Amino acid sequence: AQTVTQSQPEMSVQEAETVTLSCTYDTSENNYYLFWYKQPPSRQMILVIRQEAYKQQNATENRFSVNFQKAAKSFSLKISDSQLGDTAMYFCAFMKGSGGSNYKLTFGKGTLLTVNP
Amino acid sequence: NAGVTQTPKFQVLKTGQSMTLQCAQDMNHNSMYWYRQDPGMGLRLIYYSASEGTTDKGEVPNGYNVSRLNKREFSLRLESAAPSQTSVYFCASSEGGHNTGELFFGEGSRLTVL
């Protein structure tokens, strides 16, 4: 079974600064996807960024980027130029990439990020 | 755009009562999921439906049943509620098939069992 570990229950950052959220995972799979999801205080969760394991290039989405270290099974999220709207719970998640009905995501326990003005 | 709609948003039950959480999506997605979210536990998968007509257990299925009524709707039933089922429940959907893992979530249903 896959496990996803987020070792930072809470973090804070000043507005406009950069922050990195950590995530490690454990799997014997070679083909998989990794995700960061954001859950703002309003509670509806949305996808922030996705990384395919077979891609060496780190994914980026505007101010959000990841540092994917496949051998170390590490997948951190960097938020640049933090904004007040980035305040949210962030979840790291894993999904097998093999065929069949493996559509299940396994989530970490989350990191609560607070951006301070 | 409605996306994923869950009802009710809030519910208080007494131990032993039953209830059904309803979920509907209007994105023509094949796969649907029910998760529960508890403090310090993240999201845990209760049941999922990879496609219409199929359902499978997730990580924490005990005490729950599901029905994939049609492609749009996926309900979660608690037959005899217990205090341990106090949680926030999220329904989600995804394309399935060549699924890339992007789940679309509802706003959640906060359930309290006394």
Tab-separated table of N, CA and C in Angstrom, chain B:
chain	number	residue	atom	x	y	z
B	1	ASN	N	-21.481	27.236	-13.197
B	1	ASN	CA	-21.308	25.782	-13.302
B	1	ASN	C	-21.414	25.138	-11.936
B	2	ALA	N	-22.304	24.124	-11.792
B	2	ALA	CA	-22.533	23.519	-10.494
B	2	ALA	C	-21.360	22.629	-10.098
B	3	GLY	N	-20.822	21.814	-11.003
B	3	GLY	CA	-19.722	20.924	-10.649
B	3	GLY	C	-20.223	19.738	-9.849
B	4	VAL	N	-19.753	19.618	-8.600
B	4	VAL	CA	-20.161	18.535	-7.708
B	4	VAL	C	-21.004	19.141	-6.587
B	5	THR	N	-22.209	18.632	-6.453
B	5	THR	CA	-23.145	19.162	-5.467
B	5	THR	C	-23.461	18.107	-4.428
B	6	GLN	N	-23.303	18.451	-3.181
B	6	GLN	CA	-23.585	17.537	-2.071
B	6	GLN	C	-24.724	18.087	-1.227
B	7	THR	N	-25.574	17.183	-0.764
B	7	THR	CA	-26.604	17.561	0.196
B	7	THR	C	-26.763	16.458	1.233
B	8	PRO	N	-27.083	16.809	2.489
B	8	PRO	CA	-27.127	18.169	3.025
B	8	PRO	C	-25.727	18.683	3.345
B	9	LYS	N	-25.608	19.942	3.654
B	9	LYS	CA	-24.324	20.520	4.040
B	9	LYS	C	-24.046	20.315	5.525
B	10	PHE	N	-25.074	20.240	6.300
B	10	PHE	CA	-24.931	20.008	7.738
B	10	PHE	C	-26.019	19.027	8.184
B	11	GLN	N	-25.658	18.150	9.130
B	11	GLN	CA	-26.626	17.205	9.661
B	11	GLN	C	-26.189	16.783	11.052
B	12	VAL	N	-27.152	16.729	11.946
B	12	VAL	CA	-26.909	16.196	13.282
B	12	VAL	C	-27.777	14.963	13.448
B	13	LEU	N	-27.172	13.876	13.866
B	13	LEU	CA	-27.889	12.620	14.058
B	13	LEU	C	-27.685	12.129	15.478
B	14	LYS	N	-28.604	11.297	15.907
B	14	LYS	CA	-28.406	10.570	17.151
B	14	LYS	C	-27.842	9.188	16.826
B	15	THR	N	-27.094	8.645	17.752
B	15	THR	CA	-26.542	7.306	17.560
B	15	THR	C	-27.655	6.326	17.179
B	16	GLY	N	-27.391	5.551	16.124
B	16	GLY	CA	-28.343	4.559	15.680
B	16	GLY	C	-29.263	5.019	14.557
B	17	GLN	N	-29.333	6.313	14.336
B	17	GLN	CA	-30.165	6.811	13.239
B	17	GLN	C	-29.478	6.553	11.898
B	18	SER	N	-30.259	6.588	10.866
B	18	SER	CA	-29.704	6.391	9.522
B	18	SER	C	-29.874	7.664	8.712
B	19	MET	N	-29.039	7.785	7.702
B	19	MET	CA	-29.174	8.918	6.786
B	19	MET	C	-28.406	8.628	5.503
B	20	THR	N	-28.748	9.385	4.478
B	20	THR	CA	-28.081	9.266	3.186
B	20	THR	C	-27.542	10.616	2.763
B	21	LEU	N	-26.280	10.633	2.391
B	21	LEU	CA	-25.676	11.818	1.786
B	21	LEU	C	-25.787	11.675	0.279
B	22	GLN	N	-26.257	12.736	-0.337
B	22	GLN	CA	-26.453	12.710	-1.778
B	22	GLN	C	-25.334	13.480	-2.474
B	23	CYS	N	-24.965	13.007	-3.637
B	23	CYS	CA	-23.933	13.677	-4.434
B	23	CYS	C	-24.312	13.579	-5.898
B	24	ALA	N	-24.163	14.686	-6.601
B	24	ALA	CA	-24.427	14.692	-8.028
B	24	ALA	C	-23.377	15.549	-8.724
B	25	GLN	N	-22.964	15.096	-9.903
B	25	GLN	CA	-22.002	15.874	-10.696
B	25	GLN	C	-22.564	16.065	-12.102
B	26	ASP	N	-22.251	17.224	-12.666
B	26	ASP	CA	-22.787	17.559	-13.992
B	26	ASP	C	-21.681	17.677	-15.027
B	27	MET	N	-20.553	16.997	-14.796
B	27	MET	CA	-19.401	17.097	-15.700
B	27	MET	C	-19.235	15.852	-16.566
B	28	ASN	N	-20.214	14.964	-16.513
B	28	ASN	CA	-20.181	13.727	-17.290
B	28	ASN	C	-18.970	12.857	-16.932
B	29	HIS	N	-18.581	12.924	-15.660
B	29	HIS	CA	-17.444	12.130	-15.216
B	29	HIS	C	-17.834	10.683	-15.003
B	30	ASN	N	-16.857	9.804	-15.230
B	30	ASN	CA	-17.119	8.383	-15.043
B	30	ASN	C	-16.959	7.939	-13.595
B	31	SER	N	-15.980	8.496	-12.908
B	31	SER	CA	-15.629	8.011	-11.567
B	31	SER	C	-16.108	8.974	-10.484
B	32	MET	N	-16.549	8.377	-9.386
B	32	MET	CA	-16.996	9.184	-8.249
B	32	MET	C	-16.496	8.569	-6.955
B	33	TYR	N	-16.356	9.407	-5.932
B	33	TYR	CA	-15.690	8.993	-4.693
B	33	TYR	C	-16.380	9.617	-3.484
B	34	TRP	N	-16.272	8.925	-2.373
B	34	TRP	CA	-16.623	9.498	-1.091
B	34	TRP	C	-15.416	9.422	-0.176
B	35	TYR	N	-15.044	10.590	0.371
B	35	TYR	CA	-13.964	10.694	1.346
B	35	TYR	C	-14.523	11.245	2.650
B	36	ARG	N	-13.839	10.934	3.732
B	36	ARG	CA	-14.111	11.611	4.985
B	36	ARG	C	-12.843	12.328	5.438
B	37	GLN	N	-13.037	13.461	6.087
B	37	GLN	CA	-11.908	14.257	6.544
B	37	GLN	C	-12.028	14.469	8.037
B	38	ASP	N	-11.036	14.038	8.751
B	38	ASP	CA	-10.985	14.186	10.196
B	38	ASP	C	-9.720	14.935	10.576
B	39	PRO	N	-9.765	15.720	11.637
B	39	PRO	CA	-8.588	16.488	12.051
B	39	PRO	C	-7.374	15.588	12.239
B	40	GLY	N	-6.255	15.986	11.629
B	40	GLY	CA	-5.018	15.236	11.772
B	40	GLY	C	-4.965	13.940	10.994
B	41	MET	N	-6.019	13.651	10.231
B	41	MET	CA	-6.062	12.370	9.497
B	41	MET	C	-6.064	12.562	7.988
B	42	GLY	N	-6.187	13.772	7.529
B	42	GLY	CA	-6.263	13.994	6.098
B	42	GLY	C	-7.576	13.473	5.540
B	43	LEU	N	-7.557	13.111	4.275
B	43	LEU	CA	-8.744	12.553	3.633
B	43	LEU	C	-8.559	11.051	3.485
B	44	ARG	N	-9.581	10.326	3.842
B	44	ARG	CA	-9.546	8.879	3.705
B	44	ARG	C	-10.707	8.424	2.831
B	45	LEU	N	-10.397	7.546	1.899
B	45	LEU	CA	-11.390	7.090	0.936
B	45	LEU	C	-12.318	6.068	1.578
B	46	ILE	N	-13.613	6.307	1.458
B	46	ILE	CA	-14.600	5.393	2.023
B	46	ILE	C	-15.017	4.368	0.966
B	47	TYR	N	-15.547	4.846	-0.135
B	47	TYR	CA	-15.953	4.030	-1.268
B	47	TYR	C	-15.702	4.830	-2.539
B	48	TYR	N	-15.586	4.109	-3.625
B	48	TYR	CA	-15.507	4.782	-4.905
B	48	TYR	C	-16.239	3.968	-5.969
B	49	SER	N	-16.530	4.640	-7.049
B	49	SER	CA	-17.183	4.022	-8.191
B	49	SER	C	-16.388	4.401	-9.423
B	50	ALA	N	-15.647	3.456	-9.956
B	50	ALA	CA	-14.796	3.742	-11.115
B	50	ALA	C	-15.624	4.080	-12.346
B	51	SER	N	-16.793	3.465	-12.442
B	51	SER	CA	-17.676	3.748	-13.573
B	51	SER	C	-19.096	3.379	-13.158
B	52	GLU	N	-20.044	3.834	-13.935
B	52	GLU	CA	-21.445	3.544	-13.631
B	52	GLU	C	-21.644	2.043	-13.537
B	53	GLY	N	-22.305	1.627	-12.467
B	53	GLY	CA	-22.579	0.207	-12.288
B	53	GLY	C	-21.570	-0.528	-11.445
B	54	THR	N	-20.499	0.148	-11.033
B	54	THR	CA	-19.490	-0.503	-10.191
B	54	THR	C	-19.230	0.320	-8.947
B	55	THR	N	-18.997	-0.362	-7.836
B	55	THR	CA	-18.570	0.303	-6.611
B	55	THR	C	-17.529	-0.578	-5.928
B	56	ASP	N	-16.613	0.064	-5.230
B	56	ASP	CA	-15.564	-0.682	-4.533
B	56	ASP	C	-15.240	-0.011	-3.213
B	57	LYS	N	-14.791	-0.824	-2.274
B	57	LYS	CA	-14.417	-0.300	-0.969
B	57	LYS	C	-13.104	0.461	-1.053
B	58	GLY	N	-13.041	1.478	-0.220
B	58	GLY	CA	-11.807	2.213	-0.073
B	58	GLY	C	-11.102	1.816	1.204
B	59	GLU	N	-10.511	2.793	1.844
B	59	GLU	CA	-9.702	2.540	3.032
B	59	GLU	C	-10.532	2.315	4.294
B	60	VAL	N	-11.667	3.012	4.402
B	60	VAL	CA	-12.468	2.953	5.633
B	60	VAL	C	-13.946	2.725	5.326
B	61	PRO	N	-14.329	1.572	4.776
B	61	PRO	CA	-15.713	1.362	4.342
B	61	PRO	C	-16.691	0.915	5.435
B	62	ASN	N	-16.185	0.468	6.564
B	62	ASN	CA	-17.075	-0.115	7.571
B	62	ASN	C	-18.089	0.897	8.085
B	63	GLY	N	-19.349	0.472	8.119
B	63	GLY	CA	-20.424	1.327	8.591
B	63	GLY	C	-21.098	2.149	7.505
B	64	TYR	N	-20.639	1.971	6.276
B	64	TYR	CA	-21.176	2.745	5.159
B	64	TYR	C	-21.621	1.830	4.022
B	65	ASN	N	-22.568	2.324	3.250
B	65	ASN	CA	-22.932	1.701	1.989
B	65	ASN	C	-23.072	2.792	0.942
B	66	VAL	N	-22.908	2.407	-0.301
B	66	VAL	CA	-23.026	3.379	-1.384
B	66	VAL	C	-23.907	2.827	-2.484
B	67	SER	N	-24.407	3.766	-3.275
B	67	SER	CA	-25.178	3.413	-4.468
B	67	SER	C	-24.789	4.359	-5.587
B	68	ARG	N	-24.381	3.773	-6.704
B	68	ARG	CA	-24.175	4.601	-7.906
B	68	ARG	C	-25.489	4.535	-8.667
B	69	LEU	N	-26.305	5.523	-8.462
B	69	LEU	CA	-27.670	5.507	-8.973
B	69	LEU	C	-27.695	5.617	-10.491
B	70	ASN	N	-26.827	6.406	-11.025
B	70	ASN	CA	-26.666	6.599	-12.462
B	70	ASN	C	-25.321	7.275	-12.654
B	71	LYS	N	-25.026	7.721	-13.841
B	71	LYS	CA	-23.703	8.296	-14.058
B	71	LYS	C	-23.499	9.558	-13.233
B	72	ARG	N	-24.548	10.287	-12.964
B	72	ARG	CA	-24.446	11.569	-12.286
B	72	ARG	C	-24.392	11.453	-10.767
B	73	GLU	N	-25.044	10.435	-10.220
B	73	GLU	CA	-25.306	10.440	-8.784
B	73	GLU	C	-24.661	9.276	-8.046
B	74	PHE	N	-24.144	9.599	-6.862
B	74	PHE	CA	-23.437	8.603	-6.044
B	74	PHE	C	-23.757	8.924	-4.591
B	75	SER	N	-24.535	8.071	-3.956
B	75	SER	CA	-24.975	8.367	-2.592
B	75	SER	C	-24.224	7.524	-1.572
B	76	LEU	N	-24.129	8.067	-0.375
B	76	LEU	CA	-23.457	7.394	0.748
B	76	LEU	C	-24.469	7.248	1.880
B	77	ARG	N	-24.637	6.032	2.365
B	77	ARG	CA	-25.629	5.784	3.409
B	77	ARG	C	-24.976	5.287	4.683
B	78	LEU	N	-25.424	5.858	5.781
B	78	LEU	CA	-25.052	5.379	7.110
B	78	LEU	C	-26.284	4.680	7.673
B	79	GLU	N	-26.217	3.396	7.850
B	79	GLU	CA	-27.382	2.632	8.282
B	79	GLU	C	-27.670	2.816	9.761
B	80	SER	N	-26.631	2.870	10.570
B	80	SER	CA	-26.786	3.020	12.018
B	80	SER	C	-25.626	3.878	12.497
B	81	ALA	N	-25.871	5.177	12.528
B	81	ALA	CA	-24.777	6.113	12.776
B	81	ALA	C	-24.144	5.916	14.156
B	82	ALA	N	-22.829	6.112	14.195
B	82	ALA	CA	-22.065	6.024	15.430
B	82	ALA	C	-21.274	7.309	15.623
B	83	PRO	N	-20.960	7.665	16.862
B	83	PRO	CA	-20.181	8.889	17.094
B	83	PRO	C	-18.867	8.925	16.314
B	84	SER	N	-18.283	7.759	16.054
B	84	SER	CA	-17.023	7.708	15.299
B	84	SER	C	-17.201	8.153	13.849
B	85	GLN	N	-18.436	8.274	13.417
B	85	GLN	CA	-18.705	8.728	12.057
B	85	GLN	C	-18.912	10.236	11.979
B	86	THR	N	-18.754	10.908	13.094
B	86	THR	CA	-18.730	12.363	13.077
B	86	THR	C	-17.536	12.810	12.250
B	87	SER	N	-17.797	13.578	11.194
B	87	SER	CA	-16.732	13.912	10.259
B	87	SER	C	-17.263	14.904	9.241
B	88	VAL	N	-16.366	15.348	8.381
B	88	VAL	CA	-16.776	16.089	7.195
B	88	VAL	C	-16.612	15.154	6.013
B	89	TYR	N	-17.661	15.018	5.244
B	89	TYR	CA	-17.675	14.087	4.117
B	89	TYR	C	-17.597	14.860	2.803
B	90	PHE	N	-16.723	14.379	1.937
B	90	PHE	CA	-16.553	15.001	0.639
B	90	PHE	C	-16.840	13.996	-0.469
B	91	CYS	N	-17.633	14.443	-1.400
B	91	CYS	CA	-17.835	13.696	-2.635
B	91	CYS	C	-16.921	14.305	-3.691
B	92	ALA	N	-16.425	13.478	-4.574
B	92	ALA	CA	-15.563	13.959	-5.651
B	92	ALA	C	-15.838	13.158	-6.913
B	93	SER	N	-15.446	13.720	-8.029
B	93	SER	CA	-15.585	13.002	-9.291
B	93	SER	C	-14.355	13.236	-10.150
B	94	SER	N	-14.145	12.332	-11.091
B	94	SER	CA	-13.052	12.484	-12.044
B	94	SER	C	-13.447	11.811	-13.347
B	95	GLU	N	-12.676	12.096	-14.382
B	95	GLU	CA	-13.050	11.597	-15.700
B	95	GLU	C	-13.013	10.082	-15.763
B	96	GLY	N	-12.053	9.462	-15.064
B	96	GLY	CA	-11.897	8.021	-15.205
B	96	GLY	C	-11.280	7.721	-16.555
B	97	GLY	N	-11.235	6.470	-16.930
B	97	GLY	CA	-10.621	6.112	-18.201
B	97	GLY	C	-9.162	6.515	-18.173
B	98	HIS	N	-8.774	7.418	-19.055
B	98	HIS	CA	-7.400	7.920	-19.032
B	98	HIS	C	-7.293	9.013	-17.971
B	99	ASN	N	-7.665	8.622	-16.787
B	99	ASN	CA	-7.751	9.583	-15.692
B	99	ASN	C	-6.365	10.129	-15.357
B	100	THR	N	-6.268	11.414	-15.222
B	100	THR	CA	-4.990	12.013	-14.850
B	100	THR	C	-4.946	12.363	-13.384
B	101	GLY	N	-5.985	11.975	-12.663
B	101	GLY	CA	-5.960	12.148	-11.222
B	101	GLY	C	-6.571	13.424	-10.714
B	102	GLU	N	-7.062	14.288	-11.574
B	102	GLU	CA	-7.661	15.506	-11.060
B	102	GLU	C	-9.062	15.199	-10.572
B	103	LEU	N	-9.253	15.382	-9.295
B	103	LEU	CA	-10.561	15.200	-8.683
B	103	LEU	C	-11.228	16.553	-8.523
B	104	PHE	N	-12.532	16.547	-8.736
B	104	PHE	CA	-13.333	17.738	-8.506
B	104	PHE	C	-14.198	17.464	-7.277
B	105	PHE	N	-14.072	18.324	-6.297
B	105	PHE	CA	-14.711	18.083	-5.013
B	105	PHE	C	-15.962	18.917	-4.815
B	106	GLY	N	-16.878	18.361	-4.036
B	106	GLY	CA	-17.991	19.139	-3.543
B	106	GLY	C	-17.552	19.975	-2.362
B	107	GLU	N	-18.491	20.721	-1.801
B	107	GLU	CA	-18.164	21.632	-0.704
B	107	GLU	C	-18.122	20.938	0.651
B	108	GLY	N	-18.541	19.700	0.696
B	108	GLY	CA	-18.474	18.955	1.945
B	108	GLY	C	-19.789	18.951	2.701
B	109	SER	N	-19.948	17.902	3.505
B	109	SER	CA	-21.126	17.761	4.374
B	109	SER	C	-20.628	17.472	5.778
B	110	ARG	N	-20.963	18.364	6.693
B	110	ARG	CA	-20.505	18.186	8.083
B	110	ARG	C	-21.551	17.394	8.850
B	111	LEU	N	-21.158	16.215	9.305
B	111	LEU	CA	-22.065	15.327	10.026
B	111	LEU	C	-21.610	15.183	11.464
B	112	THR	N	-22.551	15.384	12.373
B	112	THR	CA	-22.284	15.179	13.804
B	112	THR	C	-23.216	14.087	14.311
B	113	VAL	N	-22.628	13.100	14.967
B	113	VAL	CA	-23.418	12.014	15.551
B	113	VAL	C	-23.287	12.090	17.074
B	114	LEU	N	-24.414	12.286	17.707
B	114	LEU	CA	-24.412	12.457	19.173
B	114	LEU	C	-24.619	11.138	19.886
